[in-house]
PDB file of C-alpha atoms in Angstrom:
ATOM      1  CA  THR A   1      37.475  95.783 220.685  1.00  0.00           C
ATOM      2  CA  ILE A   2      36.558  92.972 222.998  1.00  0.00           C
ATOM      3  CA  THR A   3      39.202  91.632 225.499  1.00  0.00           C
ATOM      4  CA  LEU A   4      38.780  89.004 227.689  1.00  0.00           C
ATOM      5  CA  GLY A   5      41.570  88.000 230.289  1.00  0.00           C
ATOM      6  CA  GLY A   6      41.824  84.969 232.544  1.00  0.00           C
ATOM      7  CA  THR A   7      39.082  82.514 232.740  1.00  0.00           C
ATOM      8  CA  GLY A   8      36.223  81.809 230.538  1.00  0.00           C
ATOM      9  CA  THR A   9      34.843  82.916 226.872  1.00  0.00           C
ATOM     10  CA  GLY A  10      32.460  85.040 225.028  1.00  0.00           C
ATOM     11  CA  THR A  11      30.393  85.328 222.101  1.00  0.00           C
ATOM     12  CA  TYR A  12      29.728  88.354 220.475  1.00  0.00           C
ATOM     13  CA  ASN A  13      27.078  89.231 218.219  1.00  0.00           C
ATOM     14  CA  SER A  14      28.140  92.552 216.057  1.00  0.00           C
ATOM     15  CA  ALA A  15      24.281  92.651 214.635  1.00  0.00           C
ATOM     16  CA  THR A  16      22.726  93.020 217.804  1.00  0.00           C
ATOM     17  CA  GLY A  17      25.476  94.223 219.694  1.00  0.00           C
ATOM     18  CA  LYS A  18      25.361  91.477 222.390  1.00  0.00           C
ATOM     19  CA  LEU A  19      28.085  89.772 224.067  1.00  0.00           C
ATOM     20  CA  ILE A  20      27.483  86.234 225.593  1.00  0.00           C
ATOM     21  CA  LEU A  21      29.838  85.200 228.532  1.00  0.00           C
ATOM     22  CA  ASN A  22      30.376  81.896 229.462  1.00  0.00           C
ATOM     23  CA  ASN A  23      32.475  80.338 232.890  1.00  0.00           C
ATOM     24  CA  THR A  24      33.868  83.731 233.781  1.00  0.00           C
ATOM     25  CA  THR A  25      35.055  83.978 237.633  1.00  0.00           C
ATOM     26  CA  THR A  26      36.036  86.643 239.858  1.00  0.00           C
ATOM     27  CA  ALA A  27      39.460  86.243 238.155  1.00  0.00           C
ATOM     28  CA  THR A  28      38.248  87.102 234.845  1.00  0.00           C
ATOM     29  CA  SER A  29      38.766  90.683 233.233  1.00  0.00           C
ATOM     30  CA  LEU A  30      36.623  92.197 230.369  1.00  0.00           C
ATOM     31  CA  THR A  31      37.503  95.444 228.682  1.00  0.00           C
ATOM     32  CA  ILE A  32      35.401  96.625 225.926  1.00  0.00           C
ATOM     33  CA  ASN A  33      36.715  99.638 223.894  1.00  0.00           C
ATOM     34  CA  LYS A  34      35.575 101.558 220.957  1.00  0.00           C
ATOM     35  CA  THR A  35      36.499 104.426 218.748  1.00  0.00           C
ATOM     36  CA  GLY A  36      34.414 106.771 216.631  1.00  0.00           C
ATOM     37  CA  VAL A  37      30.628 106.356 216.794  1.00  0.00           C
ATOM     38  CA  ALA A  38      29.489 105.389 219.952  1.00  0.00           C
ATOM     39  CA  LYS A  39      28.090 101.860 220.039  1.00  0.00           C
ATOM     40  CA  ARG A  40      25.521 100.185 222.914  1.00  0.00           C
ATOM     41  CA  ILE A  41      26.979  96.891 224.118  1.00  0.00           C
ATOM     42  CA  ASP A  42      24.563  94.297 226.193  1.00  0.00           C
ATOM     43  CA  ILE A  43      26.463  91.498 228.178  1.00  0.00           C
ATOM     44  CA  GLU A  44      24.509  88.547 229.383  1.00  0.00           C
ATOM     45  CA  ALA A  45      26.252  86.352 232.108  1.00  0.00           C
ATOM     46  CA  GLY A  46      24.312  84.283 233.713  1.00  0.00           C
ATOM     47  CA  ASP A  47      24.816  80.833 236.203  1.00  0.00           C
ATOM     48  CA  ASP A  48      26.866  82.554 238.671  1.00  0.00           C
ATOM     49  CA  ARG A  49      29.181  84.134 236.300  1.00  0.00           C
ATOM     50  CA  SER A  50      31.421  86.545 237.870  1.00  0.00           C
ATOM     51  CA  LEU A  51      34.308  89.200 236.902  1.00  0.00           C
ATOM     52  CA  ALA A  52      37.070  90.634 238.350  1.00  0.00           C
ATOM     53  CA  THR A  53      36.693  93.950 236.505  1.00  0.00           C
ATOM     54  CA  LEU A  54      34.100  95.156 233.432  1.00  0.00           C
ATOM     55  CA  MET A  55      35.342  98.170 231.819  1.00  0.00           C
ATOM     56  CA  PHE A  56      33.729 100.135 229.119  1.00  0.00           C
ATOM     57  CA  THR A  57      36.199 102.723 227.358  1.00  0.00           C
ATOM     58  CA  GLY A  58      35.839 105.317 224.493  1.00  0.00           C
ATOM     59  CA  THR A  59      32.558 105.302 222.663  1.00  0.00           C
ATOM     60  CA  ALA A  60      31.723 101.635 223.676  1.00  0.00           C
ATOM     61  CA  GLN A  61      28.153 102.048 226.005  1.00  0.00           C
ATOM     62  CA  ALA A  62      27.126  99.813 228.591  1.00  0.00           C
ATOM     63  CA  GLY A  63      23.819  98.879 227.583  1.00  0.00           C
ATOM     64  CA  ASP A  64      21.868  95.939 229.267  1.00  0.00           C
ATOM     65  CA  LEU A  65      24.312  93.904 231.841  1.00  0.00           C
ATOM     66  CA  THR A  66      23.256  90.975 233.404  1.00  0.00           C
ATOM     67  CA  PHE A  67      25.194  88.852 235.724  1.00  0.00           C
ATOM     68  CA  ASP A  68      24.442  86.642 238.475  1.00  0.00           C
ATOM     69  CA  GLY A  69      27.908  86.333 240.030  1.00  0.00           C
ATOM     70  CA  LYS A  70      29.848  89.099 241.447  1.00  0.00           C
ATOM     71  CA  ILE A  71      31.657  91.893 240.081  1.00  0.00           C
ATOM     72  CA  ASN A  72      34.572  93.396 242.202  1.00  0.00           C
ATOM     73  CA  VAL A  73      34.741  96.756 239.866  1.00  0.00           C
ATOM     74  CA  VAL A  74      32.563  98.158 236.984  1.00  0.00           C
ATOM     75  CA  ASN A  75      34.124 101.116 235.157  1.00  0.00           C
ATOM     76  CA  VAL A  76      31.802 102.737 232.390  1.00  0.00           C
ATOM     77  CA  ALA A  77      32.954 105.955 230.090  1.00  0.00           C
ATOM     78  CA  GLN A  78      29.646 106.102 228.367  1.00  0.00           C
ATOM     79  CA  ALA A  79      26.199 104.112 229.843  1.00  0.00           C
ATOM     80  CA  ALA A  80      23.553 103.869 227.031  1.00  0.00           C
ATOM     81  CA  ASN A  81      20.105 105.497 227.783  1.00  0.00           C
ATOM     82  CA  ASN A  82      17.265 103.272 228.844  1.00  0.00           C
ATOM     83  CA  SER A  83      19.681 100.204 230.432  1.00  0.00           C
ATOM     84  CA  ASN A  84      19.275  97.627 232.925  1.00  0.00           C
ATOM     85  CA  TRP A  85      21.938  96.651 235.303  1.00  0.00           C
ATOM     86  CA  VAL A  86      20.992  93.571 237.077  1.00  0.00           C
ATOM     87  CA  LEU A  87      23.739  92.135 239.382  1.00  0.00           C
ATOM     88  CA  PRO A  88      22.054  90.190 241.935  1.00  0.00           C
ATOM     89  CA  GLY A  89      25.768  88.983 243.242  1.00  0.00           C
ATOM     90  CA  GLY A  90      26.701  92.610 243.791  1.00  0.00           C
ATOM     91  CA  ALA A  91      29.387  94.943 242.903  1.00  0.00           C
ATOM     92  CA  THR A  92      32.483  96.241 245.048  1.00  0.00           C
ATOM     93  CA  SER A  93      32.555  99.601 243.054  1.00  0.00           C
ATOM     94  CA  VAL A  94      30.555 100.866 240.313  1.00  0.00           C
ATOM     95  CA  MET A  95      32.207 103.855 238.605  1.00  0.00           C
ATOM     96  CA  VAL A  96      30.182 105.860 236.059  1.00  0.00           C
ATOM     97  CA  MET A  97      32.210 108.644 234.209  1.00  0.00           C
ATOM     98  CA  GLY A  98      29.496 110.540 233.122  1.00  0.00           C
ATOM     99  CA  ALA A  99      25.599 111.465 233.503  1.00  0.00           C
ATOM    100  CA  LEU A 100      23.170 108.256 233.515  1.00  0.00           C
ATOM    101  CA  ASN A 101      19.745 108.494 231.683  1.00  0.00           C
ATOM    102  CA  ASN A 102      16.803 105.946 232.332  1.00  0.00           C
ATOM    103  CA  VAL A 103      19.224 103.454 234.130  1.00  0.00           C
ATOM    104  CA  ASN A 104      18.093 101.268 236.582  1.00  0.00           C
ATOM    105  CA  LEU A 105      20.690  99.441 238.723  1.00  0.00           C
ATOM    106  CA  VAL A 106      19.579  96.469 240.424  1.00  0.00           C
ATOM    107  CA  ALA A 107      21.809  94.835 242.529  1.00  0.00           C
ATOM    108  CA  GLY A 108      22.792  93.011 245.750  1.00  0.00           C
ATOM    109  CA  HIS A 109      25.343  94.200 247.646  1.00  0.00           C
ATOM    110  CA  VAL A 110      27.024  97.411 246.519  1.00  0.00           C
ATOM    111  CA  ILE A 111      30.257  99.115 248.449  1.00  0.00           C
ATOM    112  CA  THR A 112      30.379 102.255 246.483  1.00  0.00           C
ATOM    113  CA  THR A 113      28.675 103.698 243.551  1.00  0.00           C
ATOM    114  CA  VAL A 114      29.986 107.072 241.759  1.00  0.00           C
ATOM    115  CA  VAL A 115      28.052 108.895 239.110  1.00  0.00           C
ATOM    116  CA  ARG A 116      30.179 111.778 237.755  1.00  0.00           C
ATOM    117  CA  GLY A 117      26.941 113.692 236.589  1.00  0.00           C
ATOM    118  CA  ALA A 118      23.589 113.862 236.798  1.00  0.00           C
ATOM    119  CA  MET A 119      21.196 110.814 237.323  1.00  0.00           C
ATOM    120  CA  THR A 120      17.872 111.614 235.629  1.00  0.00           C
ATOM    121  CA  GLY A 121      15.071 108.846 235.612  1.00  0.00           C
ATOM    122  CA  GLY A 122      16.004 105.260 236.499  1.00  0.00           C
ATOM    123  CA  SER A 123      16.521 104.043 239.562  1.00  0.00           C
ATOM    124  CA  ILE A 124      18.765 102.250 242.355  1.00  0.00           C
ATOM    125  CA  THR A 125      17.752  99.359 243.920  1.00  0.00           C
ATOM    126  CA  VAL A 126      19.933  97.465 245.812  1.00  0.00           C
ATOM    127  CA  ARG A 127      20.539  94.910 249.214  1.00  0.00           C
ATOM    128  CA  ASP A 128      22.448  97.849 251.056  1.00  0.00           C
ATOM    129  CA  LEU A 129      24.664 100.472 249.849  1.00  0.00           C
ATOM    130  CA  ARG A 130      27.712 101.777 251.800  1.00  0.00           C
ATOM    131  CA  VAL A 131      28.675 104.690 249.510  1.00  0.00           C
ATOM    132  CA  LEU A 132      26.616 106.746 246.556  1.00  0.00           C
ATOM    133  CA  GLN A 133      28.391 109.928 244.850  1.00  0.00           C
ATOM    134  CA  VAL A 134      26.200 111.826 242.471  1.00  0.00           C
ATOM    135  CA  LEU A 135      28.029 114.905 241.068  1.00  0.00           C
ATOM    136  CA  GLY A 136      24.751 116.345 239.694  1.00  0.00           C
ATOM    137  CA  ASN A 137      21.073 116.334 239.932  1.00  0.00           C
ATOM    138  CA  LEU A 138      19.808 112.895 241.270  1.00  0.00           C
ATOM    139  CA  SER A 139      15.867 112.172 239.962  1.00  0.00           C
ATOM    140  CA  ALA A 140      16.063 108.745 240.177  1.00  0.00           C
ATOM    141  CA  PRO A 141      14.571 106.636 243.270  1.00  0.00           C
ATOM    142  CA  VAL A 142      17.210 105.202 245.979  1.00  0.00           C
ATOM    143  CA  THR A 143      16.167 101.840 247.457  1.00  0.00           C
ATOM    144  CA  THR A 144      17.687  99.062 249.706  1.00  0.00           C
ATOM    145  CA  THR A 145      15.714  96.260 250.281  1.00  0.00           C
ATOM    146  CA  VAL A 146      17.469  94.439 253.253  1.00  0.00           C
ATOM    147  CA  GLY A 147      20.468  97.004 254.764  1.00  0.00           C
ATOM    148  CA  SER A 148      21.315 100.379 255.536  1.00  0.00           C
ATOM    149  CA  ILE A 149      22.149 103.216 253.423  1.00  0.00           C
ATOM    150  CA  GLY A 150      25.759 104.759 254.451  1.00  0.00           C
ATOM    151  CA  THR A 151      26.797 107.807 252.969  1.00  0.00           C
ATOM    152  CA  MET A 152      24.817 109.807 250.239  1.00  0.00           C
ATOM    153  CA  ASN A 153      26.715 112.776 248.623  1.00  0.00           C
ATOM    154  CA  VAL A 154      24.649 114.416 245.836  1.00  0.00           C
ATOM    155  CA  THR A 155      26.233 117.618 244.876  1.00  0.00           C
ATOM    156  CA  GLY A 156      22.903 118.613 243.002  1.00  0.00           C
ATOM    157  CA  SER A 157      19.096 118.273 244.207  1.00  0.00           C
ATOM    158  CA  VAL A 158      17.529 115.228 245.266  1.00  0.00           C
ATOM    159  CA  THR A 159      14.357 115.032 243.950  1.00  0.00           C
ATOM    160  CA  ALA A 160      12.985 111.457 243.955  1.00  0.00           C
ATOM    161  CA  PRO A 161      12.645 109.402 247.086  1.00  0.00           C
ATOM    162  CA  VAL A 162      15.201 107.479 249.268  1.00  0.00           C
ATOM    163  CA  THR A 163      14.151 104.683 251.089  1.00  0.00           C
ATOM    164  CA  SER A 164      16.557 102.513 253.331  1.00  0.00           C
ATOM    165  CA  ALA A 165      15.421  99.067 254.725  1.00  0.00           C
ATOM    166  CA  GLY A 166      17.759  99.972 257.786  1.00  0.00           C
ATOM    167  CA  GLY A 167      19.052 103.340 258.589  1.00  0.00           C
ATOM    168  CA  LEU A 168      20.670 106.346 256.715  1.00  0.00           C
ATOM    169  CA  ASN A 169      23.855 107.467 258.008  1.00  0.00           C
ATOM    170  CA  TYR A 170      24.582 110.482 256.172  1.00  0.00           C
ATOM    171  CA  LEU A 171      22.968 112.761 253.537  1.00  0.00           C
ATOM    172  CA  THR A 172      24.213 115.779 251.665  1.00  0.00           C
ATOM    173  CA  ALA A 173      22.555 117.723 248.742  1.00  0.00           C
ATOM    174  CA  ALA A 174      21.826 121.142 247.324  1.00  0.00           C
ATOM    175  CA  ALA A 175      18.164 120.717 247.801  1.00  0.00           C
ATOM    176  CA  LEU A 176      15.669 117.903 249.196  1.00  0.00           C
ATOM    177  CA  GLU A 177      12.315 117.206 247.321  1.00  0.00           C
ATOM    178  CA  GLY A 178      12.587 113.738 247.530  1.00  0.00           C
ATOM    179  CA  ASP A 179      10.892 112.134 250.468  1.00  0.00           C
ATOM    180  CA  VAL A 180      13.296 110.221 253.019  1.00  0.00           C
ATOM    181  CA  GLN A 181      12.595 107.394 255.005  1.00  0.00           C
ATOM    182  CA  ALA A 182      14.405 105.164 257.252  1.00  0.00           C
ATOM    183  CA  ASN A 183      12.574 101.964 257.749  1.00  0.00           C
ATOM    184  CA  ARG A 184      14.623  99.939 260.907  1.00  0.00           C
ATOM    185  CA  GLY A 185      17.083 102.289 261.723  1.00  0.00           C
ATOM    186  CA  ASP A 186      18.387 105.991 262.386  1.00  0.00           C
ATOM    187  CA  ILE A 187      18.794 108.641 260.077  1.00  0.00           C
ATOM    188  CA  GLY A 188      21.975 110.366 261.216  1.00  0.00           C
ATOM    189  CA  VAL A 189      23.144 113.464 259.509  1.00  0.00           C
ATOM    190  CA  MET A 190      21.334 115.346 256.712  1.00  0.00           C
ATOM    191  CA  LEU A 191      23.163 118.665 255.260  1.00  0.00           C
ATOM    192  CA  ILE A 192      20.894 120.351 252.900  1.00  0.00           C
ATOM    193  CA  ARG A 193      22.577 123.500 251.247  1.00  0.00           C
ATOM    194  CA  GLY A 194      19.253 124.795 250.319  1.00  0.00           C
ATOM    195  CA  ASP A 195      15.374 124.377 250.730  1.00  0.00           C
ATOM    196  CA  VAL A 196      13.787 120.991 252.116  1.00  0.00           C
ATOM    197  CA  SER A 197      10.215 120.242 251.035  1.00  0.00           C
ATOM    198  CA  SER A 198       9.862 116.670 251.460  1.00  0.00           C
ATOM    199  CA  ASN A 199       8.816 114.269 254.090  1.00  0.00           C
ATOM    200  CA  ILE A 200      11.665 112.912 256.024  1.00  0.00           C
ATOM    201  CA  GLN A 201      10.852 109.749 258.522  1.00  0.00           C
ATOM    202  CA  SER A 202      12.520 107.194 260.557  1.00  0.00           C
ATOM    203  CA  VAL A 203       9.899 104.586 261.304  1.00  0.00           C
ATOM    204  CA  LEU A 204      12.073 102.754 264.371  1.00  0.00           C
ATOM    205  CA  GLY A 205      14.476 105.043 265.111  1.00  0.00           C
ATOM    206  CA  TYR A 206      15.883 108.671 265.590  1.00  0.00           C
ATOM    207  CA  ILE A 207      16.667 111.618 263.369  1.00  0.00           C
ATOM    208  CA  ARG A 208      19.662 113.028 264.752  1.00  0.00           C
ATOM    209  CA  VAL A 209      20.591 115.686 263.122  1.00  0.00           C
ATOM    210  CA  ILE A 210      18.806 117.991 259.943  1.00  0.00           C
ATOM    211  CA  GLN A 211      21.150 121.162 259.151  1.00  0.00           C
ATOM    212  CA  ILE A 212      20.145 123.604 256.749  1.00  0.00           C
ATOM    213  CA  ILE A 213      22.424 126.117 254.896  1.00  0.00           C
ATOM    214  CA  ASN A 214      20.973 129.026 252.727  1.00  0.00           C
ATOM    215  CA  GLY A 215      17.714 127.419 252.706  1.00  0.00           C
ATOM    216  CA  SER A 216      14.123 126.847 254.725  1.00  0.00           C
ATOM    217  CA  PHE A 217      11.991 123.681 255.773  1.00  0.00           C
ATOM    218  CA  GLY A 218       9.235 125.871 253.879  1.00  0.00           C
ATOM    219  CA  SER A 219       5.766 125.401 255.613  1.00  0.00           C
ATOM    220  CA  LEU A 220       4.804 122.127 257.499  1.00  0.00           C
ATOM    221  CA  ASP A 221       1.819 120.963 256.308  1.00  0.00           C
ATOM    222  CA  GLU A 222       0.326 117.584 254.667  1.00  0.00           C
ATOM    223  CA  ASP A 223       2.803 118.054 252.167  1.00  0.00           C
ATOM    224  CA  MET A 224       6.100 118.048 254.289  1.00  0.00           C
ATOM    225  CA  ALA A 225       6.953 116.756 257.640  1.00  0.00           C
ATOM    226  CA  ILE A 226       9.629 115.279 259.794  1.00  0.00           C
ATOM    227  CA  ARG A 227       8.461 111.933 261.674  1.00  0.00           C
ATOM    228  CA  SER A 228      10.541 109.877 264.056  1.00  0.00           C
TER     229      SER A 228
END
């Protein structure tokens, strides 16, 4: 079931699983629901098309999503593997109720992203990011292209690089294997509940606090260094 509320129209091809939107705005809501066997739904909405809310419920899986305009709220019960979410207009909130497998999020300004499961493969590349929460391991690179990363809260291990064009205010994880770099700002607080075996670098700023609980830095050699 596809429910489009407010301004705009949509055309759905059941054979390809692709939905094309036209003339949607930030006053438009879209809900896609399915019961029974899971089905991938791709959405294409170019030319500054926006949405107030985009929701995938039941067994409807979020596939490729292309929106030039802003989406205020994205709420996904299931995400299809090997998907690309291209949101240059940014999003206020991206909420995924399960794991992400090889999903690439490329977006403008994003305030909050929550993944209620592991994020395996894929990547997050956004203009700037205020909050990222991952309830599991994070093996997808996280990159901001213009601004800073605010808070990263990962319940599992971070095994992929974290790169901020600005600073990085706060990072907590069970263990840290991926390199962390802030290019134009401070690294504020890093709280790691296990071992750290990666490079940590603040290029044009300071590293304020690194706290390790029940773990260690390992050996400081060519494979692991702290630079500020």
